[in-house]
CSV table of C-alpha atoms and ligand atoms in Angstrom, one decimal:
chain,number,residue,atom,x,y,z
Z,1043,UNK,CA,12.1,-12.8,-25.6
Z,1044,UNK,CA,8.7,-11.3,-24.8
Z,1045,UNK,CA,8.2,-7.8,-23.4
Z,1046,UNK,CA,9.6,-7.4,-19.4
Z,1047,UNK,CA,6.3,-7.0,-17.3
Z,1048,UNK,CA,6.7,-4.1,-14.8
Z,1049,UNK,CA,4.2,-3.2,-12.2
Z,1050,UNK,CA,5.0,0.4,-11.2
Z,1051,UNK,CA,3.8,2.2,-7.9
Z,1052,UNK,CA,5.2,5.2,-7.3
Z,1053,UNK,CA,3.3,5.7,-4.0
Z,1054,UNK,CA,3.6,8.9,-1.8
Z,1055,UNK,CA,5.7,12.0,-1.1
Z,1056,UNK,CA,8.6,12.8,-3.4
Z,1057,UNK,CA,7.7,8.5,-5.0
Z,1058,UNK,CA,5.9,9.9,-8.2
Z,1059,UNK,CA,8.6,12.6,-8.5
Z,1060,UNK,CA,11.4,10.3,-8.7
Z,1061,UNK,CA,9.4,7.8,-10.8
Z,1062,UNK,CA,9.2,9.9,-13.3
Z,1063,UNK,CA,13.0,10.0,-13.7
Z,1064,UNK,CA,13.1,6.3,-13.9
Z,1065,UNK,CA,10.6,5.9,-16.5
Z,1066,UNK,CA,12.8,8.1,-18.8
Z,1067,UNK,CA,15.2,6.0,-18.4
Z,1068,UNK,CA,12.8,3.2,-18.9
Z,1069,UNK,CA,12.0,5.1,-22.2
Z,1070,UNK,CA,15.8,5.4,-23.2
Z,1071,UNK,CA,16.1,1.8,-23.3
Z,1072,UNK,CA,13.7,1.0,-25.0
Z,1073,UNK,CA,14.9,3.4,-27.4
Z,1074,UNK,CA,18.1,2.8,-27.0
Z,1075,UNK,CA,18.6,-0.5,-26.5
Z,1076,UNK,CA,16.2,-2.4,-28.0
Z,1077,UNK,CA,14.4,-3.6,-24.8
Z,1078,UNK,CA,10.6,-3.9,-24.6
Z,1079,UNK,CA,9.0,-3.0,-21.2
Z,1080,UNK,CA,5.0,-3.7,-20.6
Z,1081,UNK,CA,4.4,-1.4,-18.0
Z,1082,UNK,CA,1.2,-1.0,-15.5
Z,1083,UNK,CA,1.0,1.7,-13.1
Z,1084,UNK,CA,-1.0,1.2,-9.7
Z,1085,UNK,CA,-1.7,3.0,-6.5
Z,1086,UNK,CA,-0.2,1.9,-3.5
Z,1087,UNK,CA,0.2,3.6,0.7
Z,1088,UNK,CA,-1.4,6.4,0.6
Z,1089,UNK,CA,-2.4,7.5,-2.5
Z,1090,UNK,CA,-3.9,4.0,-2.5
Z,1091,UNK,CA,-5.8,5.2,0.3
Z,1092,UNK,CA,-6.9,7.8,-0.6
Z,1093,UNK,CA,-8.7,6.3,-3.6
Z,1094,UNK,CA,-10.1,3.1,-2.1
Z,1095,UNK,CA,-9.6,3.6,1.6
Z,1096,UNK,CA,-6.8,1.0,2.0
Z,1097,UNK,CA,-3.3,1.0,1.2
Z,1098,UNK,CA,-3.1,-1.8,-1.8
Z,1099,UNK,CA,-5.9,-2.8,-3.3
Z,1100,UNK,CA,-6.5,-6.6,-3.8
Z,1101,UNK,CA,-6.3,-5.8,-7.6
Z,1102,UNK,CA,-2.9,-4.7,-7.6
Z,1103,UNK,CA,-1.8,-7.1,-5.5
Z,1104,UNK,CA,-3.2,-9.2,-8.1
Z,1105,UNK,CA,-1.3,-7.5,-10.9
Z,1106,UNK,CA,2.0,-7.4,-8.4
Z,1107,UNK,CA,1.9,-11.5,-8.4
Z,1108,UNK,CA,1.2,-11.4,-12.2
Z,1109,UNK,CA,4.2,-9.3,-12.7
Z,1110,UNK,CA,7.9,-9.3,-13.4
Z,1111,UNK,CA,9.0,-6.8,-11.3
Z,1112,UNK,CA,7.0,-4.4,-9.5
Z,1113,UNK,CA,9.4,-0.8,-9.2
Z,1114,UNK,CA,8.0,1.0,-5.9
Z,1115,UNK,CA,8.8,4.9,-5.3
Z,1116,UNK,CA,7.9,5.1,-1.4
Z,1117,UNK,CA,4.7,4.8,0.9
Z,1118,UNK,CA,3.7,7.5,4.0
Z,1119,UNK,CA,3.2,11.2,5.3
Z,1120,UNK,CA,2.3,13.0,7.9
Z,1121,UNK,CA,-1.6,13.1,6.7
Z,1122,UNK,CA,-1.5,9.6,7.5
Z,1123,UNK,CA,-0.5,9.4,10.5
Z,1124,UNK,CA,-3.5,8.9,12.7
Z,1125,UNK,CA,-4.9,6.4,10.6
Z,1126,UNK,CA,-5.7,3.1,11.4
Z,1127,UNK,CA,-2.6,0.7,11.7
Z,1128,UNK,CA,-4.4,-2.0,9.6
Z,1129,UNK,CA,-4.6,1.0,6.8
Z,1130,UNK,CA,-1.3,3.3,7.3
Z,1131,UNK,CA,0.7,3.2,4.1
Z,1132,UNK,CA,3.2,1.3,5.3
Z,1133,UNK,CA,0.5,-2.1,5.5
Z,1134,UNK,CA,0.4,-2.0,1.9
Z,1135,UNK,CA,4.4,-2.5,1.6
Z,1136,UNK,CA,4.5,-5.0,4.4
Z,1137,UNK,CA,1.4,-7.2,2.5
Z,1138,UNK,CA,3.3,-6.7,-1.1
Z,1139,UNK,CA,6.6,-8.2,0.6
Z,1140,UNK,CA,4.7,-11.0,2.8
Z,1141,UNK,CA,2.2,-12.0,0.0
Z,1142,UNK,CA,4.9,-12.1,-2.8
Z,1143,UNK,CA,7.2,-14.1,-0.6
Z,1144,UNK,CA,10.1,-11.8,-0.8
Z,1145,UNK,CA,12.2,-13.0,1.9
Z,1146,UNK,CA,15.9,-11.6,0.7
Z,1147,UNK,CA,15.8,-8.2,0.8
Z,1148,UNK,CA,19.4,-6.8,-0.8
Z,1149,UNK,CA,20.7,-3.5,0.7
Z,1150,UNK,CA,24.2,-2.6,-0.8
Z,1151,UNK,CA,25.9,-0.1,0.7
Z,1152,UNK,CA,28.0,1.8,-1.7
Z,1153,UNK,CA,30.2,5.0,-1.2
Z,1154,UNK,CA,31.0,6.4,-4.9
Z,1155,UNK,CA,34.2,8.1,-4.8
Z,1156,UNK,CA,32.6,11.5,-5.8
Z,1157,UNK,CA,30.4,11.1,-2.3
Z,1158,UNK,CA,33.2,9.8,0.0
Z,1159,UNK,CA,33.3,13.6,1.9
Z,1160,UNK,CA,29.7,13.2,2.4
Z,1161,UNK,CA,29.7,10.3,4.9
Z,1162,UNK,CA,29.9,11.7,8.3
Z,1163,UNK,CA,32.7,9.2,8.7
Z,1164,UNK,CA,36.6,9.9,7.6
Z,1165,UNK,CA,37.1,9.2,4.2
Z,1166,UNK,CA,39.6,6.5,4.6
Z,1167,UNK,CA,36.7,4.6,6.5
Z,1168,UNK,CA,34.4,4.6,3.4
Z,1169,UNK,CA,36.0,5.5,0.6
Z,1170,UNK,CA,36.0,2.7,-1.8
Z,1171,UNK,CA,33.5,0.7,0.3
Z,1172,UNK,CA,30.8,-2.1,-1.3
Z,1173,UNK,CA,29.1,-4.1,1.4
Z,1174,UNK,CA,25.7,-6.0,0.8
Z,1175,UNK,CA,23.2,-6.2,3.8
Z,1176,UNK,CA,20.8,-9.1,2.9
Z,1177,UNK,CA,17.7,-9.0,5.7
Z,1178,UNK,CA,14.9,-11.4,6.1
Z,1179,UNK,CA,11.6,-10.0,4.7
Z,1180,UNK,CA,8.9,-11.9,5.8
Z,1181,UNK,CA,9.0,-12.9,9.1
Z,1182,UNK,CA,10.3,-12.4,12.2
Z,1183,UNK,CA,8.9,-10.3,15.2
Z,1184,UNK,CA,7.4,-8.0,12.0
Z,1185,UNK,CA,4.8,-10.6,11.1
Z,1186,UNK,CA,5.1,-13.3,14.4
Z,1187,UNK,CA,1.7,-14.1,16.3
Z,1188,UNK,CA,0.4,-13.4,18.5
Z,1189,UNK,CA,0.7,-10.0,18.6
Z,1190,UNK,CA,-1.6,-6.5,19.5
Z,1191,UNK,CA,-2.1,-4.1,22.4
Z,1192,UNK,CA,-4.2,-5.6,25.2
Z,1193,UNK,CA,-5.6,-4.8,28.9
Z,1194,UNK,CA,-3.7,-6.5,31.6
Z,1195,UNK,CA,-6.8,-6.0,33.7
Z,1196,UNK,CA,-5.7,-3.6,36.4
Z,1197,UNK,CA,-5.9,-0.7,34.5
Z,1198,UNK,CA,-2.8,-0.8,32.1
Z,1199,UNK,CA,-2.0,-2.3,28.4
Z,1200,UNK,CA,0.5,-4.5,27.4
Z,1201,UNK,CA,1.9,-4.9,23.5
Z,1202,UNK,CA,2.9,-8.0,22.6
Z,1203,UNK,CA,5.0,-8.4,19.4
Z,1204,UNK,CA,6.4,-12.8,19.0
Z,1205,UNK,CA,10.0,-12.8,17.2
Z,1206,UNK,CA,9.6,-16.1,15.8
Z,1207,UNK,CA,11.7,-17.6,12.8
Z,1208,UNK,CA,11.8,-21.2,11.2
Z,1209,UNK,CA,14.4,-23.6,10.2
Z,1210,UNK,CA,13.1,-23.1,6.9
Z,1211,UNK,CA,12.9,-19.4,6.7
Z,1212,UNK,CA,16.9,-19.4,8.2
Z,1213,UNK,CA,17.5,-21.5,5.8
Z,1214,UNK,CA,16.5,-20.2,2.9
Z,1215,UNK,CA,17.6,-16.4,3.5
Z,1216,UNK,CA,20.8,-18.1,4.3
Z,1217,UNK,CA,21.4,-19.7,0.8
Z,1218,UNK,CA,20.4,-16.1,-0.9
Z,1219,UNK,CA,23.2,-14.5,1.1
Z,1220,UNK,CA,26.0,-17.2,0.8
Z,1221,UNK,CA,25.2,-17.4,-3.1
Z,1222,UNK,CA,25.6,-13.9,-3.0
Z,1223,UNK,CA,28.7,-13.9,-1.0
Z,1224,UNK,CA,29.9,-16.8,-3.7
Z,1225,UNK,CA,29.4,-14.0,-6.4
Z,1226,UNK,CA,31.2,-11.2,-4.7
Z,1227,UNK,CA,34.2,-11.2,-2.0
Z,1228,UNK,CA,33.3,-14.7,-0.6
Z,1229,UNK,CA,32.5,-13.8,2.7
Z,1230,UNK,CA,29.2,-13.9,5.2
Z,1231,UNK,CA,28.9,-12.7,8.2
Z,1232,UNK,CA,25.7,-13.4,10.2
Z,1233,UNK,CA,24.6,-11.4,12.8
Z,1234,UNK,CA,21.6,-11.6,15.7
Z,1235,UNK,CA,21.3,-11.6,18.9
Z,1236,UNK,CA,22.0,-15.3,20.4
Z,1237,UNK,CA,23.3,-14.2,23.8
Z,1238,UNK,CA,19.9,-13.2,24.9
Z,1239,UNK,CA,17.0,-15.0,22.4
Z,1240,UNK,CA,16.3,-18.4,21.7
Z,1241,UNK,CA,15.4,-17.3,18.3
Z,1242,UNK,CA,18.9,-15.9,17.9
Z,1243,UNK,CA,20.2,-19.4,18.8
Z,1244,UNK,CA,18.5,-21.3,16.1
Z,1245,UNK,CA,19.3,-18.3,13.5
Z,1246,UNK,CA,23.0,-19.0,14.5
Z,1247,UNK,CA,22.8,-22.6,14.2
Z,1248,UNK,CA,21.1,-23.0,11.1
Z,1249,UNK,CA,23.5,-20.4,8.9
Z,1250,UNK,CA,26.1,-22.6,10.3
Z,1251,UNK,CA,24.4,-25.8,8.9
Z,1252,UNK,CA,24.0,-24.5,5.7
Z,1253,UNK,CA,27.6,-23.0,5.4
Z,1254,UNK,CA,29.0,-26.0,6.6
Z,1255,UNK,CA,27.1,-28.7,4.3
Z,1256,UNK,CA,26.5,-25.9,1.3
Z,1257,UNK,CA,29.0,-23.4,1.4
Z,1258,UNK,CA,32.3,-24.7,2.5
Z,1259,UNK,CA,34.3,-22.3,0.4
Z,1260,UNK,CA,32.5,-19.1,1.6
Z,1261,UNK,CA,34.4,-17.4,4.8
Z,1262,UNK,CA,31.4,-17.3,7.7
Z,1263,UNK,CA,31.1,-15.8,10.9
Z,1264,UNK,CA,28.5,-15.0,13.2
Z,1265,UNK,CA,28.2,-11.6,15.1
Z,1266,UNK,CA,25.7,-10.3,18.0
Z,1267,UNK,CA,23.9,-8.0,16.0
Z,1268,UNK,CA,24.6,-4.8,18.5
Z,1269,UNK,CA,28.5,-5.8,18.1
Z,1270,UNK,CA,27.9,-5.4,14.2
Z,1271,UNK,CA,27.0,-2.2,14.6
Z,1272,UNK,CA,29.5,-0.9,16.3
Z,1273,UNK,CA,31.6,-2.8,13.7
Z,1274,UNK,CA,29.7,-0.9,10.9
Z,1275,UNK,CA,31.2,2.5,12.3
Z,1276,UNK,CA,33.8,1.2,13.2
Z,1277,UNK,CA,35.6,-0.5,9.8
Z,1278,UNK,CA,32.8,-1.2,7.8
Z,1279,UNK,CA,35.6,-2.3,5.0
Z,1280,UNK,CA,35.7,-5.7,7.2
Z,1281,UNK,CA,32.2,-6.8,5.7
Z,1282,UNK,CA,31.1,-8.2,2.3
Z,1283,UNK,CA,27.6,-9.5,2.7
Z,1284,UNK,CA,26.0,-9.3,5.9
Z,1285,UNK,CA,23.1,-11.3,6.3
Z,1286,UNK,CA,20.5,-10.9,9.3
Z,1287,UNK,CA,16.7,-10.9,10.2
Z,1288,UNK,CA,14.1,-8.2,10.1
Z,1289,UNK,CA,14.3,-6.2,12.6
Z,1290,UNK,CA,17.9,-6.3,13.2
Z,1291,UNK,CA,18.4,-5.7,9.1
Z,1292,UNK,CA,15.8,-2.9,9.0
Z,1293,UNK,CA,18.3,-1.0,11.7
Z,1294,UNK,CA,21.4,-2.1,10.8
Z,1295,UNK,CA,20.8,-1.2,6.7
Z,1296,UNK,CA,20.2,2.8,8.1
Z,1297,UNK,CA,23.4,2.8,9.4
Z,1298,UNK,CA,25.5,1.5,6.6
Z,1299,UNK,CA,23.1,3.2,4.4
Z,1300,UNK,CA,24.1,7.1,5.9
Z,1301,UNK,CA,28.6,5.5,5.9
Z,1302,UNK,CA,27.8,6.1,2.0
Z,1303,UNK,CA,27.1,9.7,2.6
Z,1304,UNK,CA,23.3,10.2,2.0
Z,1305,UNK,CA,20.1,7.9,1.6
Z,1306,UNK,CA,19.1,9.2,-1.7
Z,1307,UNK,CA,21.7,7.1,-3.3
Z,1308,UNK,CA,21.1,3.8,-1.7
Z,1309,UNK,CA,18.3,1.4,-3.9
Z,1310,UNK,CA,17.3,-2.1,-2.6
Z,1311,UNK,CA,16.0,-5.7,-4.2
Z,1312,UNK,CA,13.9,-8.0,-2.5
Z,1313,UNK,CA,13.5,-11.4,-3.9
Z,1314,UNK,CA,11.6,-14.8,-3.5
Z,1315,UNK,CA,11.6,-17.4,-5.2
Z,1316,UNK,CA,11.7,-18.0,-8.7
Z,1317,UNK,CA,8.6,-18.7,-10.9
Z,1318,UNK,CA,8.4,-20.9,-14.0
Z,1319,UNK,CA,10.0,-18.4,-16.3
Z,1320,UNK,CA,13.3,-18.6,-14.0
Z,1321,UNK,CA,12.8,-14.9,-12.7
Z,1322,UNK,CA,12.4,-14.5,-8.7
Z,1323,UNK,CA,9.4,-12.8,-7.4
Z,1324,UNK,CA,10.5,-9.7,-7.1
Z,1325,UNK,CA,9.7,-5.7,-5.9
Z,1326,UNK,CA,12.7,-3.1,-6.1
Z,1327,UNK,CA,12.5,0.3,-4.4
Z,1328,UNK,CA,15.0,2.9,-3.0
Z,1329,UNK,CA,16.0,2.6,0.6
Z,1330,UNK,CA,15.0,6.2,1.4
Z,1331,UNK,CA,11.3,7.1,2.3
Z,1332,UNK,CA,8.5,9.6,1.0
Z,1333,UNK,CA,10.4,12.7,2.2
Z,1334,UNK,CA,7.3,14.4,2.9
Z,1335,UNK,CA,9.0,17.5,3.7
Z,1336,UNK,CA,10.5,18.1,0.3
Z,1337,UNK,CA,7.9,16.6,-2.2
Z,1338,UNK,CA,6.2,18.2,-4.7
Z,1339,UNK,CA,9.2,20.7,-5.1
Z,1340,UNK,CA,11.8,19.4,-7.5
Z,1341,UNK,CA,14.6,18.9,-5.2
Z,1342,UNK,CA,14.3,14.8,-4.3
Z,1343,UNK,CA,17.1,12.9,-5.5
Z,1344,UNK,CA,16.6,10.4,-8.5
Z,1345,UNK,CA,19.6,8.5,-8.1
Z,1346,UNK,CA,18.5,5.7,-5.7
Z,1347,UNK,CA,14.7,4.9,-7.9
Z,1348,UNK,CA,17.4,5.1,-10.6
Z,1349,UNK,CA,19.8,2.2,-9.1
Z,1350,UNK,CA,16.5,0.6,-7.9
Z,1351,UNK,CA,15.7,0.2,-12.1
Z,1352,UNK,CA,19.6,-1.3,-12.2
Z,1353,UNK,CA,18.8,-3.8,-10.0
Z,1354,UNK,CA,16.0,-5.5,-11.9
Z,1355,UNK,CA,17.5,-5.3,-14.7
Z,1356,UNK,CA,20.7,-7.3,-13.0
Z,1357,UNK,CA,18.3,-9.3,-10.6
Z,1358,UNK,CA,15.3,-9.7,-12.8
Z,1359,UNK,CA,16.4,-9.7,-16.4
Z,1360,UNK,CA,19.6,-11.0,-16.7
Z,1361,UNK,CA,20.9,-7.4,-18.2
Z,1362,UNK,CA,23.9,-7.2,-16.0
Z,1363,UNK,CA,26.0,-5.1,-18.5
Z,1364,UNK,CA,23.1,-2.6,-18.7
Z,1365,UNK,CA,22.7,-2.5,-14.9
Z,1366,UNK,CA,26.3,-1.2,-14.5
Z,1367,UNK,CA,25.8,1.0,-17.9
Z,1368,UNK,CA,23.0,2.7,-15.0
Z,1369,UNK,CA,25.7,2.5,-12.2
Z,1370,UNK,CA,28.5,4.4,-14.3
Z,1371,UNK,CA,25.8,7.0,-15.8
Z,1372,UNK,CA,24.8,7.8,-12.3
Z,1373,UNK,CA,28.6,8.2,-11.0
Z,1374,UNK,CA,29.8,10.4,-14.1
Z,1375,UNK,CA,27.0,12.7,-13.4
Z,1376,UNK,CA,27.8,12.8,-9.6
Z,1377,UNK,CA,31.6,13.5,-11.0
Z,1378,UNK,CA,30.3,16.5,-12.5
Z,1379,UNK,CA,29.0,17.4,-9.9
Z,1380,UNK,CA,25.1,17.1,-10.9
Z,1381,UNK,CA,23.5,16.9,-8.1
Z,1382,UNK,CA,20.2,17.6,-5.8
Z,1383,UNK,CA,20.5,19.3,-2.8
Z,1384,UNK,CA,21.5,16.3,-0.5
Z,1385,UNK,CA,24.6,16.2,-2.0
Z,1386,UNK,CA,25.3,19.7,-1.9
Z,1387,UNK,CA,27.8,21.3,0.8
Z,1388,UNK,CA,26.3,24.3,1.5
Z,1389,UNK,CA,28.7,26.8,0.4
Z,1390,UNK,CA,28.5,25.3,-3.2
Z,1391,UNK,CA,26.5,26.2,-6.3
Z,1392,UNK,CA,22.9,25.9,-7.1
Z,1393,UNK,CA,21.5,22.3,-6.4
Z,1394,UNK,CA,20.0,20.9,-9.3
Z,1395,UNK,CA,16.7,19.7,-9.8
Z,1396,UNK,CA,15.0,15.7,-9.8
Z,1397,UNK,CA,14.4,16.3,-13.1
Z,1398,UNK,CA,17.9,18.1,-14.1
Z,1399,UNK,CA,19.9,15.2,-12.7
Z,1400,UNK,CA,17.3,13.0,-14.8
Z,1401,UNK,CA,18.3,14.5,-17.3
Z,1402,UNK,CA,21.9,14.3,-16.9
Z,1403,UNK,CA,22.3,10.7,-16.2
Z,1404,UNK,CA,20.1,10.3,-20.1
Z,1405,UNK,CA,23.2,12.0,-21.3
Z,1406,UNK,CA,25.5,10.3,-19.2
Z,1407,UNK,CA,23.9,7.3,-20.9
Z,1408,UNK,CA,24.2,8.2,-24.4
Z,1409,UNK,CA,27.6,9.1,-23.7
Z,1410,UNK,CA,28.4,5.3,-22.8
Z,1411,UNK,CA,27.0,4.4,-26.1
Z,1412,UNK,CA,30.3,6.2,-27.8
Z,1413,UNK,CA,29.9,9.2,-30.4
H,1372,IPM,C1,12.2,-0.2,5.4
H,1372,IPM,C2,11.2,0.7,6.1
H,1372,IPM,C3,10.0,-0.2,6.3
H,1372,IPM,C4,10.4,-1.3,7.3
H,1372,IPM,C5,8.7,0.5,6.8
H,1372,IPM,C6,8.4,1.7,5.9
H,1372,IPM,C7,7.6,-0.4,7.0
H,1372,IPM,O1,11.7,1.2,7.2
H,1372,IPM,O2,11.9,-0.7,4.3
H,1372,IPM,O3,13.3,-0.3,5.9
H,1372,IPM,O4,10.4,-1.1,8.5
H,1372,IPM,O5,10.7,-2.4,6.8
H,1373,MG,MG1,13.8,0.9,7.5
């Protein structure tokens, strides 16, 4: 078994700070557990910018296709705001995802126990909850033509975005949920918005096809994607994977992602298909952003680049037992009550520092090896 090839780009804002936490862990199991990493390190939103005046370079997303698993941090800040749009940040994570094909993009929405009086929802809503958003990456009214901002000719503009899917890319985002479904509660629930868009209609139709002819044994039913998230408030218990397009997933994973208490917990997969060594294209990254406001100071959370690490190794490397060896590390050390300042009510103690809870979840680790 050769050497797993990682591509790592920890990007902008608090990225690089929370990186740094994962490749410890990195470290430790290579140490620890025998496994050989071969890792590469790139630039990519900003800081990508800033050193080649665009936000990926073609030669890392050279090295992205040659790798693994690429691990990104996060991309943006408020220096880049005025840029461009063909150079913000956020084009370099849009191109990775579009020119690796990764069209199933996994959002689990957990609440550990320890966090369940974080949610701003009553415990007994989340407590105990373990839902899976799975949202279409690569197309949809993110990446549909024609789009742009354009004169009408009397003085105003209009902008034009197409929302625009294909059999083939229902269809395949489909089969990723229900086999995901098929490996956890056994139930899919499809949402969009078929009541008003054509595009809705054929999403619809199409999960049906392939849960009728494919997936007889998986529980299925469709929802109008404003309905699901009143649902998602509502009892979110009611779900086990969700599955839904791009735009409607990049909404609806915020608001099961903040029913688990805070965003700094929450990491993400997103998958394509797989090459000749069996392994999907794949990039993993935490759900929350660059957090310009606190980086550079210590106080971003780790956990979620942390989980982000446990998903490639379940999704990527076949290491499901050391994926969950992560997930437990990472809940004792919330149990003790280890925690940055997101998970902090304010009347408690001192919030501990990126690298403190790093730390911790090391020990937590070595712990799970025995005495
Ligand atoms: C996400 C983010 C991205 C998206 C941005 C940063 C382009 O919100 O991953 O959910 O809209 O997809
Ligand atoms: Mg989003």
């Amino acid at each position: 078994m050769g050497a797993y090839k990682l591509l790592v780009l920890p990007g902008d804002g608090i990225g690089p700070e929370v990186m740094a936490e994962v490749a410890k862990v990195i470290r430790w199991f290579e140490s620890k557990r025998g496994m050989a990493f071969e890792i590469t390190e790139d630039l990519v939103g900003g800081a990508a910018y800033d050193a080649h005046g665009v936000p990926l370079h073609d030669d890392t997303m050279s090295k992205a296709l040659a790798a693994d698993a690429v691990l990104l941090g996060a991309v943006g800040g408020p220096e880049y705001d005025d840029l461009d749009f063909a150079v913000k940040p956020e084009r370099g994570l849009l191109r990775l995802r579009k020119e690796m094909d990764l069209y199933s993009n996994l959002r689990p929405a957990i609440c550990f126990d320890a966090l369940a009086d974080f949610s701003s929802l009553k415990r007994e809503v989340v407590a105990g909850l373990d839902i899976l958003i799975v949202r279409e990456l690569t197309s949809g009214v993110y990446f549909g033509e024609p789009r742009g901002i354009i004169d009408d000719n009397e003085g105003g503009r209009i902008g034009v975005n197409t929302q625009r899917y294909t059999t083939g890319e229902i269809r395949r985002v489909a089969r990723s949920a229900f086999e995901l479904a098929k490996r956890r509660g056994g139930k899919l629930c499809s949402m969009e918005k078929a009541n008003v868009m054509e595009s809705g209609i054929l999403w619809r139709e199409e999960v049906q096809w392939v849960g009728e002819r494919e997936y007889p044994d998986i529980e299925l039913s469709h929802m109008y994607a404003d309905a699901g998230s009143m649902q998602l408030v509502r009892w979110p218990k009611q779900f086990d994977v969700i599955v839904t397009d791009n735009l409607f997933g990049d909404i609806l994973s915020d608001t099961a992602a903040m029913l688990t208490g805070s965003l700094g917990m929450l990491p993400s997969a997103s998958l394509g298909e797989a090459g000749e060594n069996g392994r999907p294209k794949a990039m993993y990254e935490p759900v929350h952003g660059s957090a310009p406001d606190i980086a550079g100071q210590g106080k971003a959370n780790p956990c979620a680049c942390v989980l982000s690490l446990a998903m490639a190794l379940r999704y990527s490397f076949d290491e499901g037992d050391e994926a969950t060896r992560i997930e437990n590390a990472v809940e004792s050390v919330l149990a003790k009550g280890i925690r940055t300042a997101d998970l902090l009510q304010v009347e408690n103690s001192e919030p501990a520092s990126t690298t403190e809870v790093g730390g911790a979840i090391i020990d937590a680790l070595d712990e799970s090896l025995g005495a």
